[in-house]
């Protein structure tokens, strides 16, 4: 990068908001995905959409790559500056612009931390439902760009189901606005949804209008153990068939349960093939009725033990077990890959069985847990990235896991995005026509391919 | 069009599925939008996606316009073949491919009538929620392409909220698949949402995967009259503020109420400024609780009279009043324009007042009714399209209605689409950057601009 460009960038955002020391650059050379890192040439921290527009116009003119980034909790290497250039750090733009209770809407800048948004709307009896595991650090801009989900996805969906409108700066610095506060809006192409989940490859999001929901009046949590995986699978299907949509319906397989028990001593039997964790929410009468029905379904499907939380302490205990899954697995080995292969919910037992078979065959350690109700599993591979022979086996296992997910009618990503981590599988999901269409859209909106180049749709041709 | 191309088309779909007589062509020269018609050169009725692919490849090669069409219930002239060419009539592709109750999914061809899909899923206790007024004739393909909504939009959204995956034939004949049966799917650009509502300008939809919902166990309808429009507006806001999301929350203004009473004699007082019609649904306990709360809110906001349906007959009577709104208005004069300007719900009274003022100033007759809960009003202009002087005033009034809608933070379309009917307002909503972005996407996916050319984003440059 020319030093003239650095000076221009300092002129736009202020010298104190351009970082170029090696120590600073190192901090922005990676995200939460193992195995990917690259030094940027500058970290630029804009304070307004107008500054973003000027930075992009300058970068586009100079054909320098720009990597938009929030807190860097990304699990698919989506924010790693693989070609150097500029990391565009959006965390200074962290104002909640408006909470509009009459229309159940919030407007916020991309740097707002998701947990802070939820705290701000809580006093109005409202929630912003997407709740990724990283809710305390991840930014709204990052979660919207990656379409982050979370534990409540079954009932409440992922980020895209809440994004109503966006202010976006295009690659050449033009600013456009999509969507707005209207619940129904069908004018024009759905640019709001196109930019949402586009992982920073089509534009830089500078303002976000999201839908809020009334906070549920009541909730009840349950935990059930199953000697047989298939019974757990049948129970999941039977809950949905009973017309109950729990807020949360999670599964942990035997490997995960054993590891969790070892790590957190929550009193789980380590010989069960699966544990289901369930929460229903809504108005008190619904919660009463639905939870009774869930217990009935669990019993009918051979649950060995069923615990129903009677108070907040018991609820916390149930979810502590689920929250321990990732840290417990991560503690086993130096490196953790959390994948998010997702299948139709009726295929969850098939998928878990396939993952176990793949793990055994390649001699790698995989614990599977995740959002069974929506088919979004987290096969979590623990390994040592310094061991080349093991990593060969890990990458082979990963290839097979994603291939099985697609064979079962699933998708490469339920909530973590593609980035570069899963780029090599994209053509098997979308085919040549799908990839060509996506690349044509990328090229149409970012002709010089400066925005997060090489990610999601691959290299520009 | 060369006769050689007609022969090729006959070779692809069978001679009996290519119509070229003037009588036949006339039937496909218009849709449900007044003021637009143009004769096509051929009507082609494909039976498979493969046939669609071959027709498009041939048309693309010859640079002949192609207008995909279902039942032609469109209200924005979206299916009118304004440049001649081929009307691609999708009604032969009318199979329901699959109803997957385990995953709450249906897969259907575009020619399936929406009402028929609902009948088919009803026996499993499921519903496909989008319910446009034309549900008995409109096709799934047409409603998905136009993002049709309906009376249940407040709680259940519009078509795009239910489309999970698509098979689409691109302009050059390549077939691509987007999305699928997984509830969470964030891989790649959201092509599913991009094609949904793109009004046939980006590709031809040949298969549709939709989400189904459990049918509500119970429902209750209410009607309330208000001497003052502002009280009705306050009541709408207060219902939402009470954390109740009714399935349906409709308003009729005084002009509409008077016309309905004249036409259908349903016993409405003709001196009220507004009538609200409300239905809550869900499990029985919720319906009981919510409807009691709604009645309380209506009383607190000065409702003059409140009727709560005690049985199916009383429910039918309430909704007969609402269903009479459009036919009653349409009977007043030869020509009816049903618009769908949509504003944030808190702006509904402002919008109704503005429409009344515009009607008075231009001396045109406008009845306003619609989906108050989601801000999607239907200002309905009745006039005589043969009267040039009146039409001048009508078009001026229309321009002002859409301008006000945008000023109030609204959108040009809540559920009818843009087509050519509202094309001239698009730049005021999206600005030059937004229009340029949409046109670049159109050009990227349909370089020869053969798909429904001139619609939604205007002429290709």
PDB file of C-alpha atoms in Angstrom, chain A residues 100-104 124-126 146-151 153-154 157-158 160-161 170 174-191 193-199 201-202 211 213-215 217 237 240-241 243-245 283-286 289-290 340 342-347 371 373-374 376 378 409-418 426 429-430 432-434 436-442 444-445 455-457, chain B residues 100-104 124-126 146-151 153-154 157-158 160-161 170 174-191 193-199 201-202 211 213-215 217 237 240-241 243-245 283-286 289-290 340 342-347 371 373-374 376 378 409-418 426 429-430 432-434 436-442 444-445 455-457:
ATOM      1  CA  UNK A 100     -39.289   2.640  18.420  1.00  0.00           C
ATOM      2  CA  UNK A 101     -41.675   0.755  20.697  1.00  0.00           C
ATOM      3  CA  UNK A 102     -44.787   1.656  18.677  1.00  0.00           C
ATOM      4  CA  UNK A 103     -43.405  -0.169  15.651  1.00  0.00           C
ATOM      5  CA  UNK A 104     -41.316  -2.781  17.559  1.00  0.00           C
ATOM      6  CA  UNK A 124     -39.482  -1.961  27.198  1.00  0.00           C
ATOM      7  CA  UNK A 125     -40.373  -5.641  27.588  1.00  0.00           C
ATOM      8  CA  UNK A 126     -38.829  -6.444  24.204  1.00  0.00           C
ATOM      9  CA  UNK A 146     -22.714 -13.580   9.005  1.00  0.00           C
ATOM     10  CA  UNK A 147     -26.407 -14.281   9.612  1.00  0.00           C
ATOM     11  CA  UNK A 148     -25.645 -15.496  13.119  1.00  0.00           C
ATOM     12  CA  UNK A 149     -28.207 -17.670  14.872  1.00  0.00           C
ATOM     13  CA  UNK A 150     -28.144 -19.179  18.319  1.00  0.00           C
ATOM     14  CA  UNK A 151     -30.035 -21.379  20.744  1.00  0.00           C
ATOM     15  CA  UNK A 153     -33.268 -20.471  16.230  1.00  0.00           C
ATOM     16  CA  UNK A 154     -35.972 -23.131  16.108  1.00  0.00           C
ATOM     17  CA  UNK A 157     -34.866 -17.959  13.386  1.00  0.00           C
ATOM     18  CA  UNK A 158     -31.495 -16.331  12.603  1.00  0.00           C
ATOM     19  CA  UNK A 160     -31.875 -12.403   8.605  1.00  0.00           C
ATOM     20  CA  UNK A 161     -35.345 -12.924  10.018  1.00  0.00           C
ATOM     21  CA  UNK A 170     -21.083   0.187  -1.863  1.00  0.00           C
ATOM     22  CA  UNK A 174     -22.028   5.339  -2.857  1.00  0.00           C
ATOM     23  CA  UNK A 175     -24.470   4.993   0.037  1.00  0.00           C
ATOM     24  CA  UNK A 176     -27.736   3.144  -0.396  1.00  0.00           C
ATOM     25  CA  UNK A 177     -30.689   2.485   1.873  1.00  0.00           C
ATOM     26  CA  UNK A 178     -32.808  -0.633   1.782  1.00  0.00           C
ATOM     27  CA  UNK A 179     -36.004  -1.574   3.598  1.00  0.00           C
ATOM     28  CA  UNK A 180     -37.232   0.309   6.646  1.00  0.00           C
ATOM     29  CA  UNK A 181     -39.752   0.156   9.437  1.00  0.00           C
ATOM     30  CA  UNK A 182     -42.694  -1.284   7.546  1.00  0.00           C
ATOM     31  CA  UNK A 183     -43.584  -4.862   8.426  1.00  0.00           C
ATOM     32  CA  UNK A 184     -44.584  -5.504   4.840  1.00  0.00           C
ATOM     33  CA  UNK A 185     -42.232  -4.185   2.170  1.00  0.00           C
ATOM     34  CA  UNK A 186     -42.010  -5.869  -1.193  1.00  0.00           C
ATOM     35  CA  UNK A 187     -40.744  -3.003  -3.380  1.00  0.00           C
ATOM     36  CA  UNK A 188     -37.715  -3.823  -5.513  1.00  0.00           C
ATOM     37  CA  UNK A 189     -35.240  -6.653  -5.202  1.00  0.00           C
ATOM     38  CA  UNK A 190     -34.741  -7.753  -1.603  1.00  0.00           C
ATOM     39  CA  UNK A 191     -31.406  -5.976  -1.195  1.00  0.00           C
ATOM     40  CA  UNK A 193     -31.631  -9.875   2.542  1.00  0.00           C
ATOM     41  CA  UNK A 194     -28.947  -9.848  -0.150  1.00  0.00           C
ATOM     42  CA  UNK A 195     -26.557  -7.757   1.968  1.00  0.00           C
ATOM     43  CA  UNK A 196     -27.524  -9.604   5.158  1.00  0.00           C
ATOM     44  CA  UNK A 197     -25.288 -12.667   5.339  1.00  0.00           C
ATOM     45  CA  UNK A 198     -23.137 -11.507   2.420  1.00  0.00           C
ATOM     46  CA  UNK A 199     -20.142 -11.519   4.764  1.00  0.00           C
ATOM     47  CA  UNK A 201     -18.341  -9.049   0.158  1.00  0.00           C
ATOM     48  CA  UNK A 202     -20.991  -6.762  -1.391  1.00  0.00           C
ATOM     49  CA  UNK A 211     -37.467  -6.054  14.283  1.00  0.00           C
ATOM     50  CA  UNK A 213     -40.332  -9.095  19.660  1.00  0.00           C
ATOM     51  CA  UNK A 214     -42.336  -8.930  22.878  1.00  0.00           C
ATOM     52  CA  UNK A 215     -40.351 -10.767  25.575  1.00  0.00           C
ATOM     53  CA  UNK A 217     -44.039 -13.824  29.637  1.00  0.00           C
ATOM     54  CA  UNK A 237     -39.957 -35.338  15.538  1.00  0.00           C
ATOM     55  CA  UNK A 240     -42.857 -30.906  16.332  1.00  0.00           C
ATOM     56  CA  UNK A 241     -45.619 -33.282  15.174  1.00  0.00           C
ATOM     57  CA  UNK A 243     -47.513 -28.788  16.948  1.00  0.00           C
ATOM     58  CA  UNK A 244     -45.188 -27.463  19.637  1.00  0.00           C
ATOM     59  CA  UNK A 245     -42.375 -25.178  18.530  1.00  0.00           C
ATOM     60  CA  UNK A 283     -47.693 -16.730  27.831  1.00  0.00           C
ATOM     61  CA  UNK A 284     -47.994 -18.669  31.078  1.00  0.00           C
ATOM     62  CA  UNK A 285     -50.965 -20.793  29.971  1.00  0.00           C
ATOM     63  CA  UNK A 286     -49.168 -21.889  26.787  1.00  0.00           C
ATOM     64  CA  UNK A 289     -49.774 -26.714  28.354  1.00  0.00           C
ATOM     65  CA  UNK A 290     -46.759 -27.115  26.040  1.00  0.00           C
ATOM     66  CA  UNK A 340     -22.386 -25.910  11.719  1.00  0.00           C
ATOM     67  CA  UNK A 342     -27.257 -28.313   9.131  1.00  0.00           C
ATOM     68  CA  UNK A 343     -29.813 -30.874   7.970  1.00  0.00           C
ATOM     69  CA  UNK A 344     -33.622 -31.060   7.850  1.00  0.00           C
ATOM     70  CA  UNK A 345     -34.654 -31.817  11.431  1.00  0.00           C
ATOM     71  CA  UNK A 346     -35.917 -35.284  10.535  1.00  0.00           C
ATOM     72  CA  UNK A 347     -32.336 -36.221   9.575  1.00  0.00           C
ATOM     73  CA  UNK A 371     -29.743 -27.167  17.833  1.00  0.00           C
ATOM     74  CA  UNK A 373     -34.935 -28.785  16.665  1.00  0.00           C
ATOM     75  CA  UNK A 374     -33.765 -26.877  13.620  1.00  0.00           C
ATOM     76  CA  UNK A 376     -28.317 -27.200  13.070  1.00  0.00           C
ATOM     77  CA  UNK A 378     -22.240 -28.480  15.843  1.00  0.00           C
ATOM     78  CA  UNK A 409     -30.656 -32.413   1.979  1.00  0.00           C
ATOM     79  CA  UNK A 410     -28.824 -30.045   4.305  1.00  0.00           C
ATOM     80  CA  UNK A 411     -26.658 -26.962   3.993  1.00  0.00           C
ATOM     81  CA  UNK A 412     -23.017 -26.033   4.625  1.00  0.00           C
ATOM     82  CA  UNK A 413     -23.939 -23.432   7.172  1.00  0.00           C
ATOM     83  CA  UNK A 414     -26.757 -23.023   9.624  1.00  0.00           C
ATOM     84  CA  UNK A 415     -25.331 -19.933  11.312  1.00  0.00           C
ATOM     85  CA  UNK A 416     -21.540 -19.488  10.986  1.00  0.00           C
ATOM     86  CA  UNK A 417     -21.225 -18.466   7.352  1.00  0.00           C
ATOM     87  CA  UNK A 418     -18.822 -19.682   4.656  1.00  0.00           C
ATOM     88  CA  UNK A 426     -19.672 -24.259  -2.052  1.00  0.00           C
ATOM     89  CA  UNK A 429     -24.124 -27.113  -2.666  1.00  0.00           C
ATOM     90  CA  UNK A 430     -24.858 -24.554  -5.367  1.00  0.00           C
ATOM     91  CA  UNK A 432     -21.828 -24.272 -11.344  1.00  0.00           C
ATOM     92  CA  UNK A 433     -24.953 -22.241 -12.238  1.00  0.00           C
ATOM     93  CA  UNK A 434     -25.453 -21.142  -8.623  1.00  0.00           C
ATOM     94  CA  UNK A 436     -21.808 -18.307 -11.522  1.00  0.00           C
ATOM     95  CA  UNK A 437     -24.930 -16.381 -10.471  1.00  0.00           C
ATOM     96  CA  UNK A 438     -23.390 -15.414  -7.121  1.00  0.00           C
ATOM     97  CA  UNK A 439     -20.099 -14.381  -8.710  1.00  0.00           C
ATOM     98  CA  UNK A 440     -21.967 -12.310 -11.300  1.00  0.00           C
ATOM     99  CA  UNK A 441     -23.738 -10.471  -8.475  1.00  0.00           C
ATOM    100  CA  UNK A 442     -20.420  -9.900  -6.655  1.00  0.00           C
ATOM    101  CA  UNK A 444     -21.888  -6.326 -10.545  1.00  0.00           C
ATOM    102  CA  UNK A 445     -21.706  -4.634  -7.130  1.00  0.00           C
ATOM    103  CA  UNK A 455     -14.426 -15.019   0.599  1.00  0.00           C
ATOM    104  CA  UNK A 456     -17.832 -16.698   0.283  1.00  0.00           C
ATOM    105  CA  UNK A 457     -17.903 -16.855  -3.544  1.00  0.00           C
TER     106      UNK A 457
ATOM    107  CA  UNK B 100     -43.228 -33.263   4.431  1.00  0.00           C
ATOM    108  CA  UNK B 101     -44.992 -33.120   7.789  1.00  0.00           C
ATOM    109  CA  UNK B 102     -41.860 -34.018   9.789  1.00  0.00           C
ATOM    110  CA  UNK B 103     -40.118 -30.879   8.562  1.00  0.00           C
ATOM    111  CA  UNK B 104     -43.263 -28.716   8.103  1.00  0.00           C
ATOM    112  CA  UNK B 124     -52.342 -32.574   8.278  1.00  0.00           C
ATOM    113  CA  UNK B 125     -53.417 -29.714  10.539  1.00  0.00           C
ATOM    114  CA  UNK B 126     -51.112 -27.295   8.717  1.00  0.00           C
ATOM    115  CA  UNK B 146     -44.893 -10.769  -6.462  1.00  0.00           C
ATOM    116  CA  UNK B 147     -44.390 -11.417  -2.735  1.00  0.00           C
ATOM    117  CA  UNK B 148     -48.136 -11.441  -2.175  1.00  0.00           C
ATOM    118  CA  UNK B 149     -49.435 -10.896   1.336  1.00  0.00           C
ATOM    119  CA  UNK B 150     -52.994 -10.832   2.622  1.00  0.00           C
ATOM    120  CA  UNK B 151     -55.124 -10.338   5.697  1.00  0.00           C
ATOM    121  CA  UNK B 153     -49.720 -10.348   7.248  1.00  0.00           C
ATOM    122  CA  UNK B 154     -49.418  -8.701  10.657  1.00  0.00           C
ATOM    123  CA  UNK B 157     -45.921 -11.948   7.088  1.00  0.00           C
ATOM    124  CA  UNK B 158     -45.925 -12.136   3.278  1.00  0.00           C
ATOM    125  CA  UNK B 160     -41.113 -14.201   1.255  1.00  0.00           C
ATOM    126  CA  UNK B 161     -41.356 -15.238   4.890  1.00  0.00           C
ATOM    127  CA  UNK B 170     -31.836 -18.396 -15.525  1.00  0.00           C
ATOM    128  CA  UNK B 174     -29.201 -22.829 -16.830  1.00  0.00           C
ATOM    129  CA  UNK B 175     -31.079 -24.290 -13.878  1.00  0.00           C
ATOM    130  CA  UNK B 176     -30.104 -23.403 -10.338  1.00  0.00           C
ATOM    131  CA  UNK B 177     -31.316 -24.505  -6.924  1.00  0.00           C
ATOM    132  CA  UNK B 178     -31.389 -22.292  -3.869  1.00  0.00           C
ATOM    133  CA  UNK B 179     -32.199 -23.052  -0.237  1.00  0.00           C
ATOM    134  CA  UNK B 180     -33.998 -26.187   0.838  1.00  0.00           C
ATOM    135  CA  UNK B 181     -35.697 -27.803   3.788  1.00  0.00           C
ATOM    136  CA  UNK B 182     -33.399 -26.631   6.564  1.00  0.00           C
ATOM    137  CA  UNK B 183     -34.891 -24.060   8.895  1.00  0.00           C
ATOM    138  CA  UNK B 184     -31.501 -22.416   9.248  1.00  0.00           C
ATOM    139  CA  UNK B 185     -29.538 -21.913   6.033  1.00  0.00           C
ATOM    140  CA  UNK B 186     -27.050 -19.088   5.736  1.00  0.00           C
ATOM    141  CA  UNK B 187     -24.719 -20.459   3.018  1.00  0.00           C
ATOM    142  CA  UNK B 188     -24.060 -18.079   0.138  1.00  0.00           C
ATOM    143  CA  UNK B 189     -25.959 -15.003  -0.955  1.00  0.00           C
ATOM    144  CA  UNK B 190     -29.667 -15.261  -0.189  1.00  0.00           C
ATOM    145  CA  UNK B 191     -30.666 -16.066  -3.775  1.00  0.00           C
ATOM    146  CA  UNK B 193     -35.024 -14.090  -1.280  1.00  0.00           C
ATOM    147  CA  UNK B 194     -33.506 -12.345  -4.299  1.00  0.00           C
ATOM    148  CA  UNK B 195     -35.646 -14.335  -6.768  1.00  0.00           C
ATOM    149  CA  UNK B 196     -38.697 -14.168  -4.485  1.00  0.00           C
ATOM    150  CA  UNK B 197     -40.462 -10.916  -5.306  1.00  0.00           C
ATOM    151  CA  UNK B 198     -38.247 -10.236  -8.322  1.00  0.00           C
ATOM    152  CA  UNK B 199     -41.384 -10.286 -10.488  1.00  0.00           C
ATOM    153  CA  UNK B 201     -37.168 -10.232 -14.046  1.00  0.00           C
ATOM    154  CA  UNK B 202     -34.229 -12.398 -12.878  1.00  0.00           C
ATOM    155  CA  UNK B 211     -42.546 -23.504   5.136  1.00  0.00           C
ATOM    156  CA  UNK B 213     -47.274 -23.657  10.057  1.00  0.00           C
ATOM    157  CA  UNK B 214     -49.434 -25.572  12.512  1.00  0.00           C
ATOM    158  CA  UNK B 215     -53.031 -24.413  12.039  1.00  0.00           C
ATOM    159  CA  UNK B 217     -56.274 -24.231  17.407  1.00  0.00           C
ATOM    160  CA  UNK B 237     -50.910   1.198  18.740  1.00  0.00           C
ATOM    161  CA  UNK B 240     -49.436  -3.832  19.850  1.00  0.00           C
ATOM    162  CA  UNK B 241     -48.109  -2.075  22.946  1.00  0.00           C
ATOM    163  CA  UNK B 243     -47.819  -7.248  23.357  1.00  0.00           C
ATOM    164  CA  UNK B 244     -50.664  -8.755  21.356  1.00  0.00           C
ATOM    165  CA  UNK B 245     -49.998  -9.577  17.718  1.00  0.00           C
ATOM    166  CA  UNK B 283     -54.207 -22.007  21.349  1.00  0.00           C
ATOM    167  CA  UNK B 284     -57.570 -21.607  23.094  1.00  0.00           C
ATOM    168  CA  UNK B 285     -56.148 -20.144  26.316  1.00  0.00           C
ATOM    169  CA  UNK B 286     -54.194 -17.478  24.405  1.00  0.00           C
ATOM    170  CA  UNK B 289     -56.730 -13.977  27.141  1.00  0.00           C
ATOM    171  CA  UNK B 290     -55.799 -11.907  24.068  1.00  0.00           C
ATOM    172  CA  UNK B 340     -50.842  -0.795  -1.482  1.00  0.00           C
ATOM    173  CA  UNK B 342     -47.534   0.926   3.230  1.00  0.00           C
ATOM    174  CA  UNK B 343     -46.328   2.912   6.242  1.00  0.00           C
ATOM    175  CA  UNK B 344     -44.974   2.057   9.696  1.00  0.00           C
ATOM    176  CA  UNK B 345     -48.064   1.091  11.707  1.00  0.00           C
ATOM    177  CA  UNK B 346     -47.786   4.139  13.954  1.00  0.00           C
ATOM    178  CA  UNK B 347     -48.382   6.327  10.878  1.00  0.00           C
ATOM    179  CA  UNK B 371     -54.205  -4.043   6.972  1.00  0.00           C
ATOM    180  CA  UNK B 373     -51.832  -3.626  11.964  1.00  0.00           C
ATOM    181  CA  UNK B 374     -48.971  -3.835   9.533  1.00  0.00           C
ATOM    182  CA  UNK B 376     -50.401  -1.826   4.627  1.00  0.00           C
ATOM    183  CA  UNK B 378     -55.306  -0.029   0.292  1.00  0.00           C
ATOM    184  CA  UNK B 409     -41.081   6.285   6.243  1.00  0.00           C
ATOM    185  CA  UNK B 410     -43.134   3.827   4.208  1.00  0.00           C
ATOM    186  CA  UNK B 411     -42.753   1.851   1.033  1.00  0.00           C
ATOM    187  CA  UNK B 412     -44.295   1.801  -2.446  1.00  0.00           C
ATOM    188  CA  UNK B 413     -45.569  -1.713  -2.041  1.00  0.00           C
ATOM    189  CA  UNK B 414     -46.705  -3.803   0.883  1.00  0.00           C
ATOM    190  CA  UNK B 415     -47.850  -6.766  -1.175  1.00  0.00           C
ATOM    191  CA  UNK B 416     -48.715  -5.975  -4.826  1.00  0.00           C
ATOM    192  CA  UNK B 417     -45.276  -5.419  -6.313  1.00  0.00           C
ATOM    193  CA  UNK B 418     -43.996  -2.658  -8.598  1.00  0.00           C
ATOM    194  CA  UNK B 426     -38.928   3.651  -7.601  1.00  0.00           C
ATOM    195  CA  UNK B 429     -37.663   5.183  -2.659  1.00  0.00           C
ATOM    196  CA  UNK B 430     -34.275   3.734  -3.569  1.00  0.00           C
ATOM    197  CA  UNK B 432     -29.851   6.585  -7.719  1.00  0.00           C
ATOM    198  CA  UNK B 433     -27.426   4.257  -5.878  1.00  0.00           C
ATOM    199  CA  UNK B 434     -30.193   1.784  -5.049  1.00  0.00           C
ATOM    200  CA  UNK B 436     -28.050   1.389 -10.029  1.00  0.00           C
ATOM    201  CA  UNK B 437     -27.407  -1.574  -7.720  1.00  0.00           C
ATOM    202  CA  UNK B 438     -30.670  -3.276  -8.727  1.00  0.00           C
ATOM    203  CA  UNK B 439     -30.069  -2.666 -12.423  1.00  0.00           C
ATOM    204  CA  UNK B 440     -26.531  -4.043 -12.115  1.00  0.00           C
ATOM    205  CA  UNK B 441     -27.964  -7.229 -10.586  1.00  0.00           C
ATOM    206  CA  UNK B 442     -30.567  -7.492 -13.372  1.00  0.00           C
ATOM    207  CA  UNK B 444     -25.581  -9.589 -14.283  1.00  0.00           C
ATOM    208  CA  UNK B 445     -28.237 -12.320 -14.316  1.00  0.00           C
ATOM    209  CA  UNK B 455     -40.537  -4.024 -15.220  1.00  0.00           C
ATOM    210  CA  UNK B 456     -39.554  -3.379 -11.589  1.00  0.00           C
ATOM    211  CA  UNK B 457     -36.152  -1.811 -12.321  1.00  0.00           C
TER     212      UNK B 457
END
